[in-house]
PDB file of C-alpha atoms in Angstrom:
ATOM      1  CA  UNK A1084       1.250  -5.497 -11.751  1.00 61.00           C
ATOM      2  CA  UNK A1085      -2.035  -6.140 -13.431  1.00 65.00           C
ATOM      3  CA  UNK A1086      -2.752  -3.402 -15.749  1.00 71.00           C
ATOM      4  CA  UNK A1087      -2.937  -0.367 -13.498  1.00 74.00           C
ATOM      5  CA  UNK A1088      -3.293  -2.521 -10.286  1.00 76.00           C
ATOM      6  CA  UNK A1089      -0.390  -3.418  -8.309  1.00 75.00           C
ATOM      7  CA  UNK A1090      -1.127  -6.209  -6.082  1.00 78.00           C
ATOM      8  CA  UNK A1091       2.099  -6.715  -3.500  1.00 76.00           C
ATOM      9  CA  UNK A1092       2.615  -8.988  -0.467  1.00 79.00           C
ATOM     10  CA  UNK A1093       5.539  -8.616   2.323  1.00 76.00           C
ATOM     11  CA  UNK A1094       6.464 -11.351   4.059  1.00 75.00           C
ATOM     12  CA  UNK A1095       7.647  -9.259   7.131  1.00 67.00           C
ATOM     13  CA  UNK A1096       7.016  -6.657   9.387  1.00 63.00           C
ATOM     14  CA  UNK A1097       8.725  -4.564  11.619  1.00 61.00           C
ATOM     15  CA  UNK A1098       7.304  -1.747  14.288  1.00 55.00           C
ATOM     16  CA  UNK A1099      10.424   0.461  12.976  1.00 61.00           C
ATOM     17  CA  UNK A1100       8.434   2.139  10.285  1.00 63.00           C
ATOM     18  CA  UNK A1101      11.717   4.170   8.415  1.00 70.00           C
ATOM     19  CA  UNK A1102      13.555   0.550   8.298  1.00 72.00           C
ATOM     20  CA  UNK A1103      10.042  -0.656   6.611  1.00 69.00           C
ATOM     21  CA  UNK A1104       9.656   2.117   3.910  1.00 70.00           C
ATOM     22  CA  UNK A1105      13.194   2.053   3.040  1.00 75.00           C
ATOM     23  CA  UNK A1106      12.594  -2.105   2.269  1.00 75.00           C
ATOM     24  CA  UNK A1107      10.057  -1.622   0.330  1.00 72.00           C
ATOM     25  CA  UNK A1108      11.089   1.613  -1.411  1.00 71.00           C
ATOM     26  CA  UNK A1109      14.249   0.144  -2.233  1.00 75.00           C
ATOM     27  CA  UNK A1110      11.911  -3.082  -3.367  1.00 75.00           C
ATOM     28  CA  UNK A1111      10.302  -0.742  -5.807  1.00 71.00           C
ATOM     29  CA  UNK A1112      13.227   1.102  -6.985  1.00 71.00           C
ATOM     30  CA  UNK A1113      15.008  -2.676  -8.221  1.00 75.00           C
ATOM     31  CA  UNK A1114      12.130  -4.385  -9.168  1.00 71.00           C
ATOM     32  CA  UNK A1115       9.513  -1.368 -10.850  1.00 68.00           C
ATOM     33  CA  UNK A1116      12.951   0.067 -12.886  1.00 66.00           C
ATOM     34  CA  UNK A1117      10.258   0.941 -15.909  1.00 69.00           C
ATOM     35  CA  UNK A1118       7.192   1.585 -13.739  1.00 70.00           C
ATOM     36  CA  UNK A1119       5.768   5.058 -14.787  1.00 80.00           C
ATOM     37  CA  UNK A1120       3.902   6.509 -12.100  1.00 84.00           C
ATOM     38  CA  UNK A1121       0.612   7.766 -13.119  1.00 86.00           C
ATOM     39  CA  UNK A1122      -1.884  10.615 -12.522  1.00 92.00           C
ATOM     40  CA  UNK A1123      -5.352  10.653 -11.389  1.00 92.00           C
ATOM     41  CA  UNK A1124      -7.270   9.303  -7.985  1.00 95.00           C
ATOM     42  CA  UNK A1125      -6.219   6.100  -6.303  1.00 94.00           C
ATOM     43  CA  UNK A1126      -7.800   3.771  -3.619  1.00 95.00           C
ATOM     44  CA  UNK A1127      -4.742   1.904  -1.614  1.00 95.00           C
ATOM     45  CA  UNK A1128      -6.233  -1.141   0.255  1.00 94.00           C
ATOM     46  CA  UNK A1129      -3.364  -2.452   2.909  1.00 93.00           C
ATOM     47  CA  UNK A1130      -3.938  -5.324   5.010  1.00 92.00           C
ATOM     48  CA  UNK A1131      -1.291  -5.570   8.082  1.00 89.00           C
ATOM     49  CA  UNK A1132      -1.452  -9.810   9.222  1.00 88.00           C
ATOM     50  CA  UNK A1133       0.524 -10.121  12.279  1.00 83.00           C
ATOM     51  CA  UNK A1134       1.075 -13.505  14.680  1.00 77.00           C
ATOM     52  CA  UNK A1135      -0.364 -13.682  17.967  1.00 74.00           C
ATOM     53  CA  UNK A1136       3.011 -13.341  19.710  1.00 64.00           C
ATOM     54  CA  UNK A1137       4.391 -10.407  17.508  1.00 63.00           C
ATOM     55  CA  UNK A1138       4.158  -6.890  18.769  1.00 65.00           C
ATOM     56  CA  UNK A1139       1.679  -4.702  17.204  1.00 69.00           C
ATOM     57  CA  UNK A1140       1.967  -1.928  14.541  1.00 72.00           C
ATOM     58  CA  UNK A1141       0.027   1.127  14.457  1.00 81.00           C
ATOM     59  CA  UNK A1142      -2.009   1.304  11.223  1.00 85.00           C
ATOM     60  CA  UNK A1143      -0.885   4.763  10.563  1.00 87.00           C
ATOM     61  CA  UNK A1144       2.625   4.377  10.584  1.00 83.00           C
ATOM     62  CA  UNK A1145       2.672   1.034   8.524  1.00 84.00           C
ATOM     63  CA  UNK A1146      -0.064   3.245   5.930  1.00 88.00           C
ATOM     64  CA  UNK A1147       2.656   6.222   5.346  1.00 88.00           C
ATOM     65  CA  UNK A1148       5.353   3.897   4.991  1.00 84.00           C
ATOM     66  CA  UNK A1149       3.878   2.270   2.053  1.00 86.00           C
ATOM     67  CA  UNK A1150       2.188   4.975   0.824  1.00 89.00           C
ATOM     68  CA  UNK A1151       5.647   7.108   0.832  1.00 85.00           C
ATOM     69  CA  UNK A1152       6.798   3.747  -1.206  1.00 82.00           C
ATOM     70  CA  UNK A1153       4.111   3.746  -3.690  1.00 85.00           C
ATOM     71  CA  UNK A1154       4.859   7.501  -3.928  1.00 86.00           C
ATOM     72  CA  UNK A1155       6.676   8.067  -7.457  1.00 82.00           C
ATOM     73  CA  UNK A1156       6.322   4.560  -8.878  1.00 80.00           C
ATOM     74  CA  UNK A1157       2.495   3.752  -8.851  1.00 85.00           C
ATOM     75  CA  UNK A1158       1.201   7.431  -8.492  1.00 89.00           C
ATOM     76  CA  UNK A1159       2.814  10.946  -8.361  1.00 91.00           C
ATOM     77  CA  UNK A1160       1.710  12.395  -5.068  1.00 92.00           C
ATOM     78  CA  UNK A1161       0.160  10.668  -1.731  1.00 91.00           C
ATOM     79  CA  UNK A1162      -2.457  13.654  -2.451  1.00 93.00           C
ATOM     80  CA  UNK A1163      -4.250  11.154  -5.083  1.00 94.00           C
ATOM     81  CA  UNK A1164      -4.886   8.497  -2.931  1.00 95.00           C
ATOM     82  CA  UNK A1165      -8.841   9.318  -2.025  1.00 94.00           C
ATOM     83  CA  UNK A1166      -9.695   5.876  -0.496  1.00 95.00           C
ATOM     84  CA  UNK A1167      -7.610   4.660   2.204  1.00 96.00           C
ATOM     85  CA  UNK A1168      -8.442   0.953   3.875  1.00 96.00           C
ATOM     86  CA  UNK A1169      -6.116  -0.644   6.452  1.00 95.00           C
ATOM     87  CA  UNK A1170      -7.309  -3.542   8.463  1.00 94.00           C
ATOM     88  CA  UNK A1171      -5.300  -5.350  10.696  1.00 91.00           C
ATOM     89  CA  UNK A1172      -5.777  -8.821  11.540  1.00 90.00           C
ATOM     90  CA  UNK A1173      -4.294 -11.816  13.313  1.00 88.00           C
ATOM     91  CA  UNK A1174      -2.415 -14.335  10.961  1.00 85.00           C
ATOM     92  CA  UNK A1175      -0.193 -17.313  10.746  1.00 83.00           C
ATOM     93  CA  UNK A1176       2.749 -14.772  10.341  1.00 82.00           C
ATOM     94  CA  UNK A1177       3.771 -11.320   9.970  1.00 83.00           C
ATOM     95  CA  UNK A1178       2.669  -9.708   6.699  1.00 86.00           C
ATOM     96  CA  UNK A1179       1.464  -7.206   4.625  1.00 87.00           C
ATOM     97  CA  UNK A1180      -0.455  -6.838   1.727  1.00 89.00           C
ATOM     98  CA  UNK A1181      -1.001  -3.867  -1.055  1.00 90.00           C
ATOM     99  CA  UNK A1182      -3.073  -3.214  -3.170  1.00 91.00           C
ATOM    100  CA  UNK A1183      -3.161   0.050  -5.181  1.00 91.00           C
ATOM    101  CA  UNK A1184      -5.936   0.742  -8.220  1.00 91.00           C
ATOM    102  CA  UNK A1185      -7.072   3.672 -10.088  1.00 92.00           C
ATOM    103  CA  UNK A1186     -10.027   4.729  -8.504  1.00 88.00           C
ATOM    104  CA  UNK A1187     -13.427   4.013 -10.213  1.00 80.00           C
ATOM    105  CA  UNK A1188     -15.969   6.751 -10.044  1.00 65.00           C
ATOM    106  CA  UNK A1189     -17.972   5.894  -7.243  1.00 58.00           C
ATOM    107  CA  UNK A1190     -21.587   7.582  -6.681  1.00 59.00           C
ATOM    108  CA  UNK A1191     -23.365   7.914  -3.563  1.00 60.00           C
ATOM    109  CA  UNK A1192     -27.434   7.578  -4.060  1.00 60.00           C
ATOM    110  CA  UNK A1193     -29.349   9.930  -1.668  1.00 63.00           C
ATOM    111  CA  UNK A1194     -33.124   9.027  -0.615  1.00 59.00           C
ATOM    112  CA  UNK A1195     -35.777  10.396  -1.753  1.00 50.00           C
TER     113      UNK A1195
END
């Protein structure tokens, strides 16, 4: 945790996504005992690394899993996450990194 950005890295992954969200919501529950879950809009950026000989996961599954672990210790509700950005790409060895931040307002500029 940096200020209200968690930054988190697994060192595994797994294509059986309820054995992976109850890792890493267990994770949460030992490690983020005094982690107060906050209100407002979020952007979740996940980034699924995964060996050339490892079977592949489906970016939605591995995207509710954490986001159903992030659920009650970084924000309230998977209904304030408003940016979403999962990229999957081929690594040294299975992984998967987090990161979750408060949005910033973000304003679109039209032509003229």
């Amino acid at each position: 945790m940096s200020g209200d950005e968690l930054n988190l890295r697994v060192d595994a992954v797994t294509t059986q996504t309820r054995r992976f969200k109850s890792l890493i919501g267990e994770f949460f529950r030992l490690e983020f005992k005094r982690a107060r879950p906050k209100w407002g809009p979020y952007e979740v950026c996940i980034e699924i690394e995964r060996a050339s000989a490892t079977s592949s996961q489906d970016v939605d599954n591995v995207a509710k899993a954490v986001l159903d672990a992030l659920t009650g210790v970084v924000f309230h509700d998977g209904s304030q996450v408003e940016r979403l950005l999962v990229t999957k790409i081929e690594g040294e060895r299975p992984r998967i990194s987090v990161t979750a931040r408060p949005m910033k307002e973000v304003r679109i500029l039209e032509d003229a």
